[in-house]
PDB file of C-alpha atoms in Angstrom:
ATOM      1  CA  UNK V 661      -6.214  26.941   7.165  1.00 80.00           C
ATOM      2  CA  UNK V 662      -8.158  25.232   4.074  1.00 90.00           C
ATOM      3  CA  UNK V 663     -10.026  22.302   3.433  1.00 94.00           C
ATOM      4  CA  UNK V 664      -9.736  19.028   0.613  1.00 97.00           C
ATOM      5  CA  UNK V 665     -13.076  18.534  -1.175  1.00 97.00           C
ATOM      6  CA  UNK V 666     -14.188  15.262  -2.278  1.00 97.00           C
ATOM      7  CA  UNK V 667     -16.699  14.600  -5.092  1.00 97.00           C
ATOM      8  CA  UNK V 668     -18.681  12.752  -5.190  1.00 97.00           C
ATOM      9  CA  UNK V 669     -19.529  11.255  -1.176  1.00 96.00           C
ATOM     10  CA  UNK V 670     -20.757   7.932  -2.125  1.00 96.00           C
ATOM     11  CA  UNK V 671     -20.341   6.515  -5.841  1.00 95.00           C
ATOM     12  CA  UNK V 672     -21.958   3.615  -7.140  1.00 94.00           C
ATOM     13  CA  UNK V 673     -20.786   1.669 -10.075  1.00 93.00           C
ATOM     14  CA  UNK V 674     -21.117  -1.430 -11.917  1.00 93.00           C
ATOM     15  CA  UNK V 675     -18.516  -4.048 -12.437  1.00 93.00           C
ATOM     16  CA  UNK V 676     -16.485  -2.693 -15.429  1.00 94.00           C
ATOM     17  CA  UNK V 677     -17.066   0.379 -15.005  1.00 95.00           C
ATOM     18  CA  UNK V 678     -14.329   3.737 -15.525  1.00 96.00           C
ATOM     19  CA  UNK V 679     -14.746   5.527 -12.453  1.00 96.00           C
ATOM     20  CA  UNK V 680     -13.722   8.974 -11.694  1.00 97.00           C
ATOM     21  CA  UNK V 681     -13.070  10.476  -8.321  1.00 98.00           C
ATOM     22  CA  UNK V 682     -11.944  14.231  -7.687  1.00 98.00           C
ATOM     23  CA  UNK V 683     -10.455  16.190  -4.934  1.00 98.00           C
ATOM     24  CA  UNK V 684     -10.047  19.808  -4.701  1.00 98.00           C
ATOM     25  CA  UNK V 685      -7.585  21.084  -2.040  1.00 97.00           C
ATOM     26  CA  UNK V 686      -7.277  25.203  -1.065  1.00 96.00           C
ATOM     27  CA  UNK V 687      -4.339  24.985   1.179  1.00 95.00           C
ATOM     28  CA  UNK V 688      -2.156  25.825  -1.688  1.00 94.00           C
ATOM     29  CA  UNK V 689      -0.447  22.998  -1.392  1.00 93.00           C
ATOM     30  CA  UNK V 690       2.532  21.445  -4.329  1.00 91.00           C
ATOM     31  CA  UNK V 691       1.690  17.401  -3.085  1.00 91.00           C
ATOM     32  CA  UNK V 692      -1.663  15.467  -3.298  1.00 94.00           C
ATOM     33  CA  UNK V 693      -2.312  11.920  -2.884  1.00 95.00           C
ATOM     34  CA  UNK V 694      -4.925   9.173  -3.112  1.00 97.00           C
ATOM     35  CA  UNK V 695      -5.300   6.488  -0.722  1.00 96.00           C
ATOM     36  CA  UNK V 696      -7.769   3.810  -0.396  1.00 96.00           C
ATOM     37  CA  UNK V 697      -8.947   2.114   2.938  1.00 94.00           C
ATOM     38  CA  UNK V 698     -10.625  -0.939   3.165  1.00 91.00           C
ATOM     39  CA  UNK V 699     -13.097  -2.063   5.791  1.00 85.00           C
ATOM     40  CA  UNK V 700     -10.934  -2.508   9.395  1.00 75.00           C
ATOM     41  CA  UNK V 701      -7.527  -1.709   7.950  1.00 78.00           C
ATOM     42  CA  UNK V 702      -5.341   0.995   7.541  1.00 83.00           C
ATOM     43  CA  UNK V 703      -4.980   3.093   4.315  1.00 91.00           C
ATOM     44  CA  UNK V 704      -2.656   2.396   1.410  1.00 92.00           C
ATOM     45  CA  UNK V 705      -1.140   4.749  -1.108  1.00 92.00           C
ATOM     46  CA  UNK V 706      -2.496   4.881  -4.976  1.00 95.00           C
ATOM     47  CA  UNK V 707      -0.876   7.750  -6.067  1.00 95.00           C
ATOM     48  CA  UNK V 708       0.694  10.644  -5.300  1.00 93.00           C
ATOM     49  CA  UNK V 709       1.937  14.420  -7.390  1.00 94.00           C
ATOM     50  CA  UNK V 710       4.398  16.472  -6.036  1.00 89.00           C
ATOM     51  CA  UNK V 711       3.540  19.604  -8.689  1.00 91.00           C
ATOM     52  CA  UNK V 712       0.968  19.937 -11.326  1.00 93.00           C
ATOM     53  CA  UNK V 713       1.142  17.101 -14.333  1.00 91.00           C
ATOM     54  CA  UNK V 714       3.385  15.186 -11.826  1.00 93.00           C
ATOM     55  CA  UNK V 715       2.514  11.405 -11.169  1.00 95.00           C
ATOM     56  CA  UNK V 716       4.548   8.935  -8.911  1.00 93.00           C
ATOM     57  CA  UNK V 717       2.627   5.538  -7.875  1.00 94.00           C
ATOM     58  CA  UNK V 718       2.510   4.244  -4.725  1.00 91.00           C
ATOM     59  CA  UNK V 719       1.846   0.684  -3.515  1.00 88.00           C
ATOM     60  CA  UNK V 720      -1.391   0.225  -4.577  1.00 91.00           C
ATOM     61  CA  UNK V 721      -1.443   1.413  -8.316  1.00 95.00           C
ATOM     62  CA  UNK V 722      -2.697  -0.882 -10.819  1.00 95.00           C
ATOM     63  CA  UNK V 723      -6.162  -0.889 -11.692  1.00 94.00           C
ATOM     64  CA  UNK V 724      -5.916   2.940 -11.251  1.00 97.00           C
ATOM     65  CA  UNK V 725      -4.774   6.297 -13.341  1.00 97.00           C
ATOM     66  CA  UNK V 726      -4.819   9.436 -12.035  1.00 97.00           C
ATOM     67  CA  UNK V 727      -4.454  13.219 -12.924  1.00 97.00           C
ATOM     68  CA  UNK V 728      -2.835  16.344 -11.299  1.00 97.00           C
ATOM     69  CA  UNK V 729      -4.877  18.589 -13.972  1.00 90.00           C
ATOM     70  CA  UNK V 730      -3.743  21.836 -11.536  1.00 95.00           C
ATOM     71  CA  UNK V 731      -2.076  23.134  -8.446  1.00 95.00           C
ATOM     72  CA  UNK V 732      -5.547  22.697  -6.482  1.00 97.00           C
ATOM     73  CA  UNK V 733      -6.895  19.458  -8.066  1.00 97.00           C
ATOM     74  CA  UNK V 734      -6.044  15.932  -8.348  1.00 98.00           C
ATOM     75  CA  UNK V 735      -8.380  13.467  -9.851  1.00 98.00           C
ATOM     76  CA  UNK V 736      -8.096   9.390  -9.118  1.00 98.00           C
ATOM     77  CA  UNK V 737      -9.872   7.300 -12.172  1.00 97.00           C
ATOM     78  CA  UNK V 738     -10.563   3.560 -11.348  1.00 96.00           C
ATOM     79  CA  UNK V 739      -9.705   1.961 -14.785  1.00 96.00           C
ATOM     80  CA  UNK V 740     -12.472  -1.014 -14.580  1.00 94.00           C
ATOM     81  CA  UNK V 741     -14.396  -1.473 -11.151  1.00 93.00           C
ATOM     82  CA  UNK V 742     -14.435  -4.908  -9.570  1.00 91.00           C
ATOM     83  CA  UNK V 743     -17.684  -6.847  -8.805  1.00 86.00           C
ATOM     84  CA  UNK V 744     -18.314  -6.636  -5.152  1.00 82.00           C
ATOM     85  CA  UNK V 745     -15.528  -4.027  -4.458  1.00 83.00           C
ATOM     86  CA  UNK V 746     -16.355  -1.427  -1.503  1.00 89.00           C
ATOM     87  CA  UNK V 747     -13.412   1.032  -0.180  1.00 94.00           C
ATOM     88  CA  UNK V 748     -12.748   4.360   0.866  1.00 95.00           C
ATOM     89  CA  UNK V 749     -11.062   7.003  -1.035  1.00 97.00           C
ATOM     90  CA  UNK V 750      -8.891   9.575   0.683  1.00 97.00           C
ATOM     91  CA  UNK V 751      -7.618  12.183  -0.834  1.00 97.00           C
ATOM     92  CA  UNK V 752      -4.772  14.227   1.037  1.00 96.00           C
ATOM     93  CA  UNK V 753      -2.254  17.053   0.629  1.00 94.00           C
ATOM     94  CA  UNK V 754       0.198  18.819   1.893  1.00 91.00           C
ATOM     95  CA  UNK V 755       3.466  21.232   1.496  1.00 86.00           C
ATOM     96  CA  UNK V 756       6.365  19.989  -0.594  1.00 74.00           C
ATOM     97  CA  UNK V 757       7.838  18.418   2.379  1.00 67.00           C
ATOM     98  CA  UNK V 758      12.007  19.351   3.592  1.00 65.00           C
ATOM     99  CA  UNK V 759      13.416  15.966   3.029  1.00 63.00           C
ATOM    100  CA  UNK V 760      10.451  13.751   2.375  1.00 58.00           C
ATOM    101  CA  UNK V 761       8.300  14.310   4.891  1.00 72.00           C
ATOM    102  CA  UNK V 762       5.542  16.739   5.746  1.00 82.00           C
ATOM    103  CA  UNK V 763       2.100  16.745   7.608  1.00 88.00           C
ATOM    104  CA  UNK V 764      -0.451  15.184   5.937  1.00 92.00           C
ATOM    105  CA  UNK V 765      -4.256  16.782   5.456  1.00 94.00           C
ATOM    106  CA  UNK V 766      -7.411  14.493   4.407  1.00 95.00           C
ATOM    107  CA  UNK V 767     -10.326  15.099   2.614  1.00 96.00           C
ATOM    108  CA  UNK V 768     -14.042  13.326   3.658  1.00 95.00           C
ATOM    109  CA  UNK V 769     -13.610  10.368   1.348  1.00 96.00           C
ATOM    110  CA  UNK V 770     -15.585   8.930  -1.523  1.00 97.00           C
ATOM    111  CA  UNK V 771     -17.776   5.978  -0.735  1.00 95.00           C
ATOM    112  CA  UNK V 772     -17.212   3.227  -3.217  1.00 95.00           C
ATOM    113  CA  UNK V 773     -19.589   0.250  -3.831  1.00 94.00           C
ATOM    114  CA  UNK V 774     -19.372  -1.812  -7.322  1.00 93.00           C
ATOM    115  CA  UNK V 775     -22.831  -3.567  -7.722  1.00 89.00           C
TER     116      UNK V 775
ATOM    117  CA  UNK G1209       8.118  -5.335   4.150  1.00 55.00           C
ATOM    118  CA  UNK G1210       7.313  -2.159   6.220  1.00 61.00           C
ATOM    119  CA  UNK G1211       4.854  -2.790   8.817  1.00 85.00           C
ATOM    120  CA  UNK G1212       3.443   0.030  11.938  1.00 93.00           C
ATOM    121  CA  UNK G1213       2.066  -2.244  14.682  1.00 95.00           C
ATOM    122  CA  UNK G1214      -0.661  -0.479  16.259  1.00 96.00           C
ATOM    123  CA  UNK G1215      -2.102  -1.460  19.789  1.00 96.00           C
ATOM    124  CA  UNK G1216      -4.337  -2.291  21.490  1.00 97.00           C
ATOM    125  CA  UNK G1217      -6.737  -3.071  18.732  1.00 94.00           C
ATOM    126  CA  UNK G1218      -9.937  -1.873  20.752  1.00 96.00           C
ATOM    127  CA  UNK G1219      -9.637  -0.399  23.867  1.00 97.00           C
ATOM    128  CA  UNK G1220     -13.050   0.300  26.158  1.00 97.00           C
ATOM    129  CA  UNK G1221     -12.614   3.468  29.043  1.00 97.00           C
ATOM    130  CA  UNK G1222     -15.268   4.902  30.900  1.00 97.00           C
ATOM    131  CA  UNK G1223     -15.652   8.728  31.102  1.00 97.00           C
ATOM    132  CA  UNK G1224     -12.795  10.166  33.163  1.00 97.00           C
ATOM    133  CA  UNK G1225     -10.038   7.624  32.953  1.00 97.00           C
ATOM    134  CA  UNK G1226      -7.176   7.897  31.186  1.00 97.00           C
ATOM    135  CA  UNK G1227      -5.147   5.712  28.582  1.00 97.00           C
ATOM    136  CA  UNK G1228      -2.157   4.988  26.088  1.00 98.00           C
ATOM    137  CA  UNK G1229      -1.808   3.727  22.431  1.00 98.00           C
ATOM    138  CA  UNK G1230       1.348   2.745  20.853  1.00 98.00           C
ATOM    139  CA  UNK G1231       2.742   2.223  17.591  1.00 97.00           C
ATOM    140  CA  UNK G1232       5.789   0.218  17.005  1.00 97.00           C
ATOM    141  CA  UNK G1233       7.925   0.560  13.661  1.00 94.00           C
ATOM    142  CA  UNK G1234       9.993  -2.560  12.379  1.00 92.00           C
ATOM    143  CA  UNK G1235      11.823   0.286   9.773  1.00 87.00           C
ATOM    144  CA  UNK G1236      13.543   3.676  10.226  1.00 86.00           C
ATOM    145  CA  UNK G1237      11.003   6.242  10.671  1.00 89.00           C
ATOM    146  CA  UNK G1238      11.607   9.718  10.241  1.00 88.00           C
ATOM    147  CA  UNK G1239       8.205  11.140  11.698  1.00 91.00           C
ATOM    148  CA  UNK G1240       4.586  10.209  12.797  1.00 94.00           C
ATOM    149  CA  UNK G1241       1.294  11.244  12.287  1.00 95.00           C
ATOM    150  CA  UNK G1242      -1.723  10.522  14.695  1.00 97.00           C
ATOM    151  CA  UNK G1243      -5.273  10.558  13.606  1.00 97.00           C
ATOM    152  CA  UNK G1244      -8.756  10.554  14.850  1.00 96.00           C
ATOM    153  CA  UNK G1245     -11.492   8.953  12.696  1.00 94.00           C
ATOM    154  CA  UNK G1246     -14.665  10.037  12.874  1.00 89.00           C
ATOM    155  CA  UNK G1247     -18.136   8.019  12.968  1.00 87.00           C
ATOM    156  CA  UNK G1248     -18.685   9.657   9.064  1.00 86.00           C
ATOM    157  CA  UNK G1249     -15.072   8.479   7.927  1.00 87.00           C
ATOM    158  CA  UNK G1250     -13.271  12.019   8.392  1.00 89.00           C
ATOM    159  CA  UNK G1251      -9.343  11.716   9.322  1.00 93.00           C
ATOM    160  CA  UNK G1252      -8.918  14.587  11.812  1.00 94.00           C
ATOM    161  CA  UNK G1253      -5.289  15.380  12.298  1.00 95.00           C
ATOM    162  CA  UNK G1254      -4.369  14.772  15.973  1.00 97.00           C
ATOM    163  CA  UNK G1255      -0.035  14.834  16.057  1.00 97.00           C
ATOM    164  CA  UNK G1256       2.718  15.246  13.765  1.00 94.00           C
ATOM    165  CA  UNK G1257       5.870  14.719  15.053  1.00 94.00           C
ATOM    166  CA  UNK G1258       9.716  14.480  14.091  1.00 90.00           C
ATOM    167  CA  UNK G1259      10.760  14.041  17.452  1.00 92.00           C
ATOM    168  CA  UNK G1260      10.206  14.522  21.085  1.00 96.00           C
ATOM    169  CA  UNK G1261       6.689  15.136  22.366  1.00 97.00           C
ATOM    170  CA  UNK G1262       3.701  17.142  21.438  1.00 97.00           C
ATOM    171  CA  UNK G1263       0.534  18.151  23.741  1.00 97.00           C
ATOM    172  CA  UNK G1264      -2.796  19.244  23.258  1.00 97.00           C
ATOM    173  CA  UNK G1265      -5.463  19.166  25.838  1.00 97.00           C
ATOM    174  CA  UNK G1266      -5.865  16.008  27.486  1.00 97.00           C
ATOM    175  CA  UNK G1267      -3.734  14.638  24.474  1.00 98.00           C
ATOM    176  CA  UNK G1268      -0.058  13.997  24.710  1.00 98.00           C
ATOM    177  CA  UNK G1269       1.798  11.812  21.938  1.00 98.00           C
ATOM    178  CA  UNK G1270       5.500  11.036  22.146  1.00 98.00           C
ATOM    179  CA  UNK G1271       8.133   9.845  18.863  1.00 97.00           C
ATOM    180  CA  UNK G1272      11.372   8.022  19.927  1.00 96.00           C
ATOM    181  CA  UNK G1273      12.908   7.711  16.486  1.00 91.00           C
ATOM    182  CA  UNK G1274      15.869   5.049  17.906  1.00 93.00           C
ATOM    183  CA  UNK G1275      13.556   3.009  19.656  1.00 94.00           C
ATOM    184  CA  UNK G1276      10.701   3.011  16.973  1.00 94.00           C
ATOM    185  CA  UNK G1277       7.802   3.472  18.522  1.00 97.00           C
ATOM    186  CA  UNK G1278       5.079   6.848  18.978  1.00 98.00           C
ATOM    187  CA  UNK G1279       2.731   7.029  21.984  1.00 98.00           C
ATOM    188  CA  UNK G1280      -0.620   8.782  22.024  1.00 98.00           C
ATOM    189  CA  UNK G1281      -2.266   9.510  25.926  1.00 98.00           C
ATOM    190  CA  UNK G1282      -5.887  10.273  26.230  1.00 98.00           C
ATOM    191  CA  UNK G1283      -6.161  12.178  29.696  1.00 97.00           C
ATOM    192  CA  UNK G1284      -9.835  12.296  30.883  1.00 97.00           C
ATOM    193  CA  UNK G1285     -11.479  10.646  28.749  1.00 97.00           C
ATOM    194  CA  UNK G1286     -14.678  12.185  26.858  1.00 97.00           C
ATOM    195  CA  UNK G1287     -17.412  10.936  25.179  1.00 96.00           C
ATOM    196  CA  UNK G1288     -16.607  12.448  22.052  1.00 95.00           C
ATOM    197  CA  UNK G1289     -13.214  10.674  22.100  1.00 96.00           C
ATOM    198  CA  UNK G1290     -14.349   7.699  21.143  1.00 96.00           C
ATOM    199  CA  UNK G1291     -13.580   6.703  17.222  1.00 95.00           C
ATOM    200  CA  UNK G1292     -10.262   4.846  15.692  1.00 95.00           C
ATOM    201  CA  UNK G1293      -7.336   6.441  16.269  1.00 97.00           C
ATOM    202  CA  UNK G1294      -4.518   5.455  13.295  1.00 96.00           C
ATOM    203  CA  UNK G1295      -0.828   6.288  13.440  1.00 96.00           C
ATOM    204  CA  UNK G1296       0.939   6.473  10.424  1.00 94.00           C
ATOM    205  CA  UNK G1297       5.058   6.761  10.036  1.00 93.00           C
ATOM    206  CA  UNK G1298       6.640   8.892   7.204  1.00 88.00           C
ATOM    207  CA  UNK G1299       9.469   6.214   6.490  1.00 76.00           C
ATOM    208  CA  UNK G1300      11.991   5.213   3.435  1.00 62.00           C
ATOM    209  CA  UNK G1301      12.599   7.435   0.695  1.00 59.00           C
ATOM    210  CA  UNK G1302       9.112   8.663  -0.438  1.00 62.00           C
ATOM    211  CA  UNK G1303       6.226  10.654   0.613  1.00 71.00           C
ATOM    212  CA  UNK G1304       3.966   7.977   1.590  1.00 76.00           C
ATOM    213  CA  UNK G1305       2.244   7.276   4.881  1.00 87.00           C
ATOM    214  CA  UNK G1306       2.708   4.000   6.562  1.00 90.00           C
ATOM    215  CA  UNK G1307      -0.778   3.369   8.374  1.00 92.00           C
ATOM    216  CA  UNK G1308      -1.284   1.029  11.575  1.00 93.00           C
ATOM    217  CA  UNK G1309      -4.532  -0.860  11.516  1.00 93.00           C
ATOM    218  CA  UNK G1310      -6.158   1.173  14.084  1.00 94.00           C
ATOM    219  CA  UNK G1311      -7.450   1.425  17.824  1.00 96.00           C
ATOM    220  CA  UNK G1312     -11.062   1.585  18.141  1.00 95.00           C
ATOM    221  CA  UNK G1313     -12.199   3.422  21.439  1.00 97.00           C
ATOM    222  CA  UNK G1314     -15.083   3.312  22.614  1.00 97.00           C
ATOM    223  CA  UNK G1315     -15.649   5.961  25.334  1.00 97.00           C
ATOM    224  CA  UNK G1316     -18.880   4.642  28.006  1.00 96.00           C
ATOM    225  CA  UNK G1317     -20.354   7.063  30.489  1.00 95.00           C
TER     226      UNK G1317
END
């Protein structure tokens, strides 16, 4: 077993703002992603790295750059936070799937809230 | 574009009874994913499934892949089940997760 990390819980910003969110994963896992949820819906896909310094966006990208700085972390940067914005950060791994597909293993979240 | 219809949207059982979600899929989906989420935001990992059907306690979730839809049965309903439960279909050509909007269950003594 292993567990994701999530730093920090709750983040407060202010419109403008860079943000930085990290996630720390000790499965051992090649793939990470981010994926942000907003309040009553599902969650979409930011990003995702299938090895270290790997980046492939997913449907949700702009407004965000991330960073697969080594095998075990993965950090999600929010490039200039939105007045009003609140969402949930996931961040998730798992093996480099057979074919493209492979169970999927969440972290806690980060709290967002732009002031 | 791809869409994973979940249903019911909230479902209310009372301690003992049992129920059924479902997830259709309007695209070709190669496996599915069930989660539980917690009161503090945690995604525990229920089901993951290519195929056929998968148990665990008084859980049981089915995947037909040609009829596009996933099943998730809640035997005996507990207290402690209550939360949203998401599916989520591994579809297309990439890695990413295809959420449904959740059920919310609410589990009454």
């Amino acid at each position: 077993g292993g567990i994701i990390t999530q730093t920090p819980k709750f983040l407060i910003g202010q419109e403008g703002q860079k943000l930085t969110l990290k996630c720390q994963q000790n499965f051992n896992h090649d793939t990470m992603y981010w994926y942000r949820q907003d309040s009553g819906k599902g969650l979409r896909l930011i990003y995702y790295s299938i090895t270290e310094n790997d980046l492939q966006k997913g449907d949700l990208s702009e407004g965000y750059d991330a960073s697969r700085e080594k095998k075990s972390s993965f950090s999600l940067t929010v490039t200039s936070a939105q007045k009003n914005e609140m969402a949930v950060f996931l961040c998730a791994s798992s093996i480099t799937p057979l074919g493209n597909y492979a169970e999927q293993f969440f972290g806690p979240g980060t709290r967002l809230t732009v002031l | 574009g791809d869409q994973v219809e979940q249903s019911p949207s909230a479902l209310s059982l009372h301690e003992g009874t049992s129920s059924a979600l479902r997830c259709n899929f309007t695209t070709t989906t190669r496996s599915v994913q069930w989660f539980r989420q917690n009161s503090r935001g945690s995604l525990i990992n229920l089901f993951y499934l290519a195929s056929g059907t998968k148990e665990n306690g008084r859980l049981k979730s089915a995947f037909d892949s040609k009829e596009l839809y996933s099943t998730l049965h809640i035997r005996d309903a507990q207290l402690e089940d209550s939360g949203t439960y998401f599916c989520a279909a591994g579809t297309g050509n990439t890695r990413k997760l295809i959420f449904g909007l959740g059920t919310t269950l609410q589990v009454q003594p």
